[in-house]
Amino acid sequence: MNEHFFIIGAQRSGTTYLYSLLDSHPEIEMARPLRPEPKFFLDDSRFDQGVVVYERAYFRQKPGARLLGEKSTSYMEHEKAARRIAAIFPAAKIIALLRDPVERAISNYYFSVENGLETLNMDQAFRREAERATQATTASVSPFAYLARGRYADYLEVYERFFPREQLIILLTEQFTGSLEAYRSLCERLGVSNDYVPPELHCRFNETGLPHAVPSPNLAKYLYDYYEPANMRLAVRYDLDLRCWPSFAPAGE
């Protein structure tokens, strides 16, 4: 059986960029297509067909590849995905790429607007999130969970029930993007050569076409207050320096 890793999210945090970097590596093959994402471990009928069907459906036996990767950002929000991945690939590395949650929420909002899913203005969408969370949609995760989706520790703790901490690879978008050192460190953790320099290292992917408005001062305070305990919990639990996030302000600063 091939070795596997999974990019589980977070949405709007640069996972398409990460996919592209890893897909170009000679020793890695990423699942195709990129869009729509496979989400194999969320689909009951396909999952029941087994690992052989999974590998045949999404991988093309890239010459020289010895590590297979999948990017499905809905996995972060589903315990079922974590449980199923662990059952089939217990040694898999789990990669979470995390962006400042305020910036991520704003990007998520404009993505929903651009795709015709959102009609409320940003202030209304963020403040009314709780009442809209259960609205039925055809998406695998709620398109309106702008704020909850940035409470990253909530989701990572679920994955810790199924995978040892050392198999969780947590990257910060702001530190990883464009950094050859960070890319090489990731390659080492994945067990592949870090000599290869991907041509996509300084490229940008999957940006929305709409200009992003700056939140009003009142809304900005609302967002910073919302994320303060979640960010602190993430920083302490996973020993992360989050000072690269504008929404993170350690006590006393």
CSV table of C-alpha atoms in Angstrom, one decimal:
chain,number,residue,atom,x,y,z
A,1,MET,CA,0.0,0.0,0.0
A,2,ASN,CA,1.3,3.5,-0.9
A,3,GLU,CA,2.1,6.1,1.7
A,4,HIS,CA,-0.5,8.9,1.9
A,5,PHE,CA,-1.0,12.4,3.3
A,6,PHE,CA,-4.0,14.6,3.4
A,7,ILE,CA,-4.4,18.4,3.2
A,8,ILE,CA,-7.6,18.9,5.3
A,9,GLY,CA,-7.8,22.7,5.2
A,10,ALA,CA,-8.5,25.3,6.1
A,11,GLN,CA,-10.6,26.7,3.3
A,12,ARG,CA,-9.4,30.0,1.8
A,13,SER,CA,-6.0,29.6,3.4
A,14,GLY,CA,-3.8,28.8,0.5
A,15,THR,CA,-4.5,25.1,0.1
A,16,THR,CA,-4.6,25.3,-3.7
A,17,TYR,CA,-1.1,26.9,-3.6
A,18,LEU,CA,0.1,24.1,-1.3
A,19,TYR,CA,-1.4,21.5,-3.6
A,20,SER,CA,0.5,23.0,-6.5
A,21,LEU,CA,3.8,23.0,-4.7
A,22,LEU,CA,3.5,19.4,-3.7
A,23,ASP,CA,2.1,18.2,-6.9
A,24,SER,CA,5.2,19.4,-8.8
A,25,HIS,CA,7.5,17.5,-6.5
A,26,PRO,CA,9.0,14.5,-8.4
A,27,GLU,CA,8.3,12.1,-5.5
A,28,ILE,CA,4.7,13.2,-4.8
A,29,GLU,CA,1.5,12.6,-6.7
A,30,MET,CA,-1.6,14.6,-5.8
A,31,ALA,CA,-5.1,13.3,-6.3
A,32,ARG,CA,-6.9,14.6,-9.4
A,33,PRO,CA,-9.0,16.4,-10.2
A,34,LEU,CA,-8.1,19.5,-8.1
A,35,ARG,CA,-11.7,20.6,-8.6
A,36,PRO,CA,-14.1,19.3,-7.6
A,37,GLU,CA,-12.1,18.0,-4.6
A,38,PRO,CA,-12.3,14.2,-4.2
A,39,LYS,CA,-14.0,14.1,-0.8
A,40,PHE,CA,-13.8,10.4,-1.1
A,41,PHE,CA,-13.9,9.8,2.7
A,42,LEU,CA,-17.2,11.7,3.0
A,43,ASP,CA,-19.0,9.8,0.3
A,44,ASP,CA,-20.5,6.6,1.8
A,45,SER,CA,-21.0,4.8,-1.5
A,46,ARG,CA,-17.5,5.5,-2.8
A,47,PHE,CA,-15.8,4.8,0.5
A,48,ASP,CA,-17.5,1.4,0.7
A,49,GLN,CA,-15.8,0.5,-2.6
A,50,GLY,CA,-12.4,0.4,-0.8
A,51,VAL,CA,-8.9,1.7,-1.1
A,52,VAL,CA,-8.1,0.1,-4.4
A,53,VAL,CA,-10.9,2.0,-6.1
A,54,TYR,CA,-9.8,5.2,-4.3
A,55,GLU,CA,-6.2,4.9,-5.6
A,56,ARG,CA,-7.3,3.9,-9.1
A,57,ALA,CA,-9.9,6.7,-9.3
A,58,TYR,CA,-7.7,9.7,-8.2
A,59,PHE,CA,-4.1,8.7,-9.0
A,60,ARG,CA,-2.3,8.0,-12.3
A,61,GLN,CA,0.8,6.2,-11.1
A,62,LYS,CA,3.1,9.1,-11.7
A,63,PRO,CA,6.6,7.8,-12.4
A,64,GLY,CA,8.9,8.2,-9.4
A,65,ALA,CA,6.1,9.1,-7.0
A,66,ARG,CA,6.2,7.3,-3.7
A,67,LEU,CA,3.9,9.5,-1.7
A,68,LEU,CA,0.2,10.1,-2.6
A,69,GLY,CA,-1.6,13.2,-1.4
A,70,GLU,CA,-5.2,14.4,-1.4
A,71,LYS,CA,-6.5,17.9,-0.8
A,72,SER,CA,-10.1,18.0,0.4
A,73,THR,CA,-10.7,21.0,2.6
A,74,SER,CA,-14.1,19.8,3.8
A,75,TYR,CA,-12.3,17.0,5.7
A,76,MET,CA,-11.3,19.4,8.5
A,77,GLU,CA,-14.9,19.8,9.6
A,78,HIS,CA,-16.0,16.2,9.6
A,79,GLU,CA,-15.1,13.7,12.3
A,80,LYS,CA,-16.3,11.0,9.8
A,81,ALA,CA,-13.5,11.9,7.5
A,82,ALA,CA,-10.9,11.7,10.3
A,83,ARG,CA,-12.2,8.3,11.4
A,84,ARG,CA,-12.3,6.8,8.0
A,85,ILE,CA,-8.8,8.1,6.9
A,86,ALA,CA,-7.4,6.7,10.2
A,87,ALA,CA,-9.0,3.3,9.6
A,88,ILE,CA,-7.5,3.0,6.1
A,89,PHE,CA,-4.2,5.0,6.4
A,90,PRO,CA,-3.3,5.1,10.1
A,91,ALA,CA,0.2,6.3,9.4
A,92,ALA,CA,-0.9,9.2,7.1
A,93,LYS,CA,0.3,12.7,7.7
A,94,ILE,CA,-2.5,15.3,8.2
A,95,ILE,CA,-1.7,18.8,7.0
A,96,ALA,CA,-3.6,21.8,8.1
A,97,LEU,CA,-2.7,25.2,6.5
A,98,LEU,CA,-4.1,28.0,8.7
A,99,ARG,CA,-4.6,31.6,7.9
A,100,ASP,CA,-5.4,34.5,10.1
A,101,PRO,CA,-9.0,33.7,10.9
A,102,VAL,CA,-10.3,37.2,10.3
A,103,GLU,CA,-8.6,37.4,6.9
A,104,ARG,CA,-9.8,33.9,6.2
A,105,ALA,CA,-13.4,34.8,7.1
A,106,ILE,CA,-13.4,37.8,4.9
A,107,SER,CA,-12.0,35.8,2.0
A,108,ASN,CA,-14.6,33.1,2.6
A,109,TYR,CA,-17.4,35.7,2.6
A,110,TYR,CA,-16.3,37.1,-0.8
A,111,PHE,CA,-15.9,33.6,-2.2
A,112,SER,CA,-19.5,32.9,-1.3
A,113,VAL,CA,-20.7,36.2,-2.8
A,114,GLU,CA,-18.8,35.6,-6.0
A,115,ASN,CA,-20.3,32.1,-6.3
A,116,GLY,CA,-23.9,33.4,-5.8
A,117,LEU,CA,-24.3,31.8,-2.3
A,118,GLU,CA,-24.3,35.0,-0.3
A,119,THR,CA,-26.7,38.0,-0.5
A,120,LEU,CA,-26.1,39.7,2.9
A,121,ASN,CA,-23.5,42.4,3.5
A,122,MET,CA,-20.5,41.4,5.4
A,123,ASP,CA,-21.6,42.8,8.8
A,124,GLN,CA,-25.0,41.0,8.6
A,125,ALA,CA,-23.4,37.7,7.4
A,126,PHE,CA,-20.9,37.6,10.2
A,127,ARG,CA,-23.3,38.7,13.0
A,128,ARG,CA,-26.1,36.4,11.8
A,129,GLU,CA,-23.9,33.3,11.3
A,130,ALA,CA,-25.3,31.3,14.2
A,131,GLU,CA,-28.9,31.5,13.0
A,132,ARG,CA,-27.9,30.5,9.4
A,133,ALA,CA,-25.6,27.6,10.3
A,134,THR,CA,-28.3,25.0,9.9
A,135,GLN,CA,-29.6,26.3,6.5
A,136,ALA,CA,-29.8,23.4,4.1
A,137,THR,CA,-27.4,23.6,1.1
A,138,THR,CA,-25.9,21.2,-1.4
A,139,ALA,CA,-22.4,21.9,-0.2
A,140,SER,CA,-20.4,19.4,2.0
A,141,VAL,CA,-19.9,22.1,4.6
A,142,SER,CA,-21.9,25.3,5.3
A,143,PRO,CA,-21.0,28.2,3.1
A,144,PHE,CA,-22.0,30.5,5.9
A,145,ALA,CA,-19.7,29.2,8.7
A,146,TYR,CA,-17.3,32.1,8.1
A,147,LEU,CA,-16.4,32.6,11.8
A,148,ALA,CA,-16.7,29.1,13.2
A,149,ARG,CA,-14.5,27.8,10.5
A,150,GLY,CA,-11.6,29.8,11.9
A,151,ARG,CA,-11.8,28.2,15.3
A,152,TYR,CA,-9.1,25.9,14.2
A,153,ALA,CA,-8.3,24.1,17.5
A,154,ASP,CA,-11.9,22.8,17.5
A,155,TYR,CA,-11.2,20.8,14.4
A,156,LEU,CA,-7.6,19.8,15.1
A,157,GLU,CA,-8.6,18.3,18.4
A,158,VAL,CA,-11.0,16.0,16.6
A,159,TYR,CA,-8.2,14.7,14.4
A,160,GLU,CA,-6.1,14.1,17.5
A,161,ARG,CA,-8.6,11.5,18.6
A,162,PHE,CA,-7.6,9.4,15.5
A,163,PHE,CA,-3.9,10.4,14.8
A,164,PRO,CA,-0.9,10.9,17.0
A,165,ARG,CA,0.1,14.5,17.5
A,166,GLU,CA,3.4,13.9,15.5
A,167,GLN,CA,1.4,13.1,12.4
A,168,LEU,CA,-0.4,16.5,12.4
A,169,ILE,CA,1.5,19.1,10.4
A,170,ILE,CA,0.3,22.6,11.2
A,171,LEU,CA,1.4,25.4,8.8
A,172,LEU,CA,0.6,29.1,9.0
A,173,THR,CA,-0.2,30.6,5.6
A,174,GLU,CA,1.6,33.8,6.4
A,175,GLN,CA,4.8,32.0,7.3
A,176,PHE,CA,4.6,29.3,4.6
A,177,THR,CA,3.7,31.2,1.5
A,178,GLY,CA,6.8,32.1,-0.6
A,179,SER,CA,9.2,30.6,1.9
A,180,LEU,CA,11.7,28.1,0.5
A,181,GLU,CA,12.8,27.2,4.0
A,182,ALA,CA,9.3,26.4,5.2
A,183,TYR,CA,8.7,24.3,2.0
A,184,ARG,CA,11.9,22.4,2.6
A,185,SER,CA,10.9,21.8,6.2
A,186,LEU,CA,7.6,20.4,5.1
A,187,CYS,CA,9.3,18.0,2.6
A,188,GLU,CA,11.5,16.7,5.4
A,189,ARG,CA,8.4,16.0,7.5
A,190,LEU,CA,6.8,14.2,4.6
A,191,GLY,CA,9.9,12.1,4.1
A,192,VAL,CA,10.7,13.3,0.5
A,193,SER,CA,13.8,15.1,-0.8
A,194,ASN,CA,13.9,18.8,-0.1
A,195,ASP,CA,16.3,19.6,-2.9
A,196,TYR,CA,13.6,20.3,-5.4
A,197,VAL,CA,12.5,23.9,-5.8
A,198,PRO,CA,9.0,24.2,-7.1
A,199,PRO,CA,8.5,26.9,-9.8
A,200,GLU,CA,5.2,27.8,-8.2
A,201,LEU,CA,6.8,29.0,-4.9
A,202,HIS,CA,6.0,32.6,-5.5
A,203,CYS,CA,2.8,32.2,-7.5
A,204,ARG,CA,-0.7,33.1,-6.3
A,205,PHE,CA,-3.7,30.8,-6.7
A,206,ASN,CA,-7.5,30.8,-6.4
A,207,GLU,CA,-8.0,34.5,-5.5
A,208,THR,CA,-11.5,36.0,-5.7
A,209,GLY,CA,-12.1,38.6,-8.3
A,210,LEU,CA,-13.9,41.0,-6.0
A,211,PRO,CA,-12.2,43.8,-4.1
A,212,HIS,CA,-12.2,43.1,-0.4
A,213,ALA,CA,-13.7,45.8,1.8
A,214,VAL,CA,-12.2,46.6,5.1
A,215,PRO,CA,-14.5,45.8,8.1
A,216,SER,CA,-15.8,48.7,10.0
A,217,PRO,CA,-14.1,49.5,13.3
A,218,ASN,CA,-17.1,48.0,15.2
A,219,LEU,CA,-17.1,44.8,13.1
A,220,ALA,CA,-13.3,44.5,13.4
A,221,LYS,CA,-13.5,44.7,17.2
A,222,TYR,CA,-16.3,42.1,17.1
A,223,LEU,CA,-14.1,39.7,15.1
A,224,TYR,CA,-11.0,40.2,17.2
A,225,ASP,CA,-13.0,39.7,20.4
A,226,TYR,CA,-14.6,36.6,18.9
A,227,TYR,CA,-11.2,35.0,18.0
A,228,GLU,CA,-9.1,36.0,21.0
A,229,PRO,CA,-9.9,32.9,23.1
A,230,ALA,CA,-9.8,30.6,20.1
A,231,ASN,CA,-6.4,31.9,18.9
A,232,MET,CA,-4.9,31.7,22.4
A,233,ARG,CA,-6.1,28.1,22.7
A,234,LEU,CA,-4.6,27.2,19.4
A,235,ALA,CA,-1.2,28.9,20.2
A,236,VAL,CA,-0.9,27.2,23.6
A,237,ARG,CA,-2.1,23.7,22.6
A,238,TYR,CA,0.1,23.5,19.4
A,239,ASP,CA,3.0,25.7,20.5
A,240,LEU,CA,2.5,28.1,17.6
A,241,ASP,CA,3.7,31.7,17.3
A,242,LEU,CA,0.7,33.5,15.9
A,243,ARG,CA,2.1,37.0,16.0
A,244,CYS,CA,2.1,36.9,12.2
A,245,TRP,CA,-1.7,37.2,12.5
A,246,PRO,CA,-3.1,40.7,13.0
A,247,SER,CA,-6.0,39.1,14.9
A,248,PHE,CA,-3.6,37.6,17.5
A,249,ALA,CA,-2.6,39.8,20.4
A,250,PRO,CA,-0.9,38.0,23.3
A,251,ALA,CA,-1.9,39.1,26.8
A,252,GLY,CA,-0.1,42.2,27.8
A,253,GLU,CA,0.6,43.5,24.3
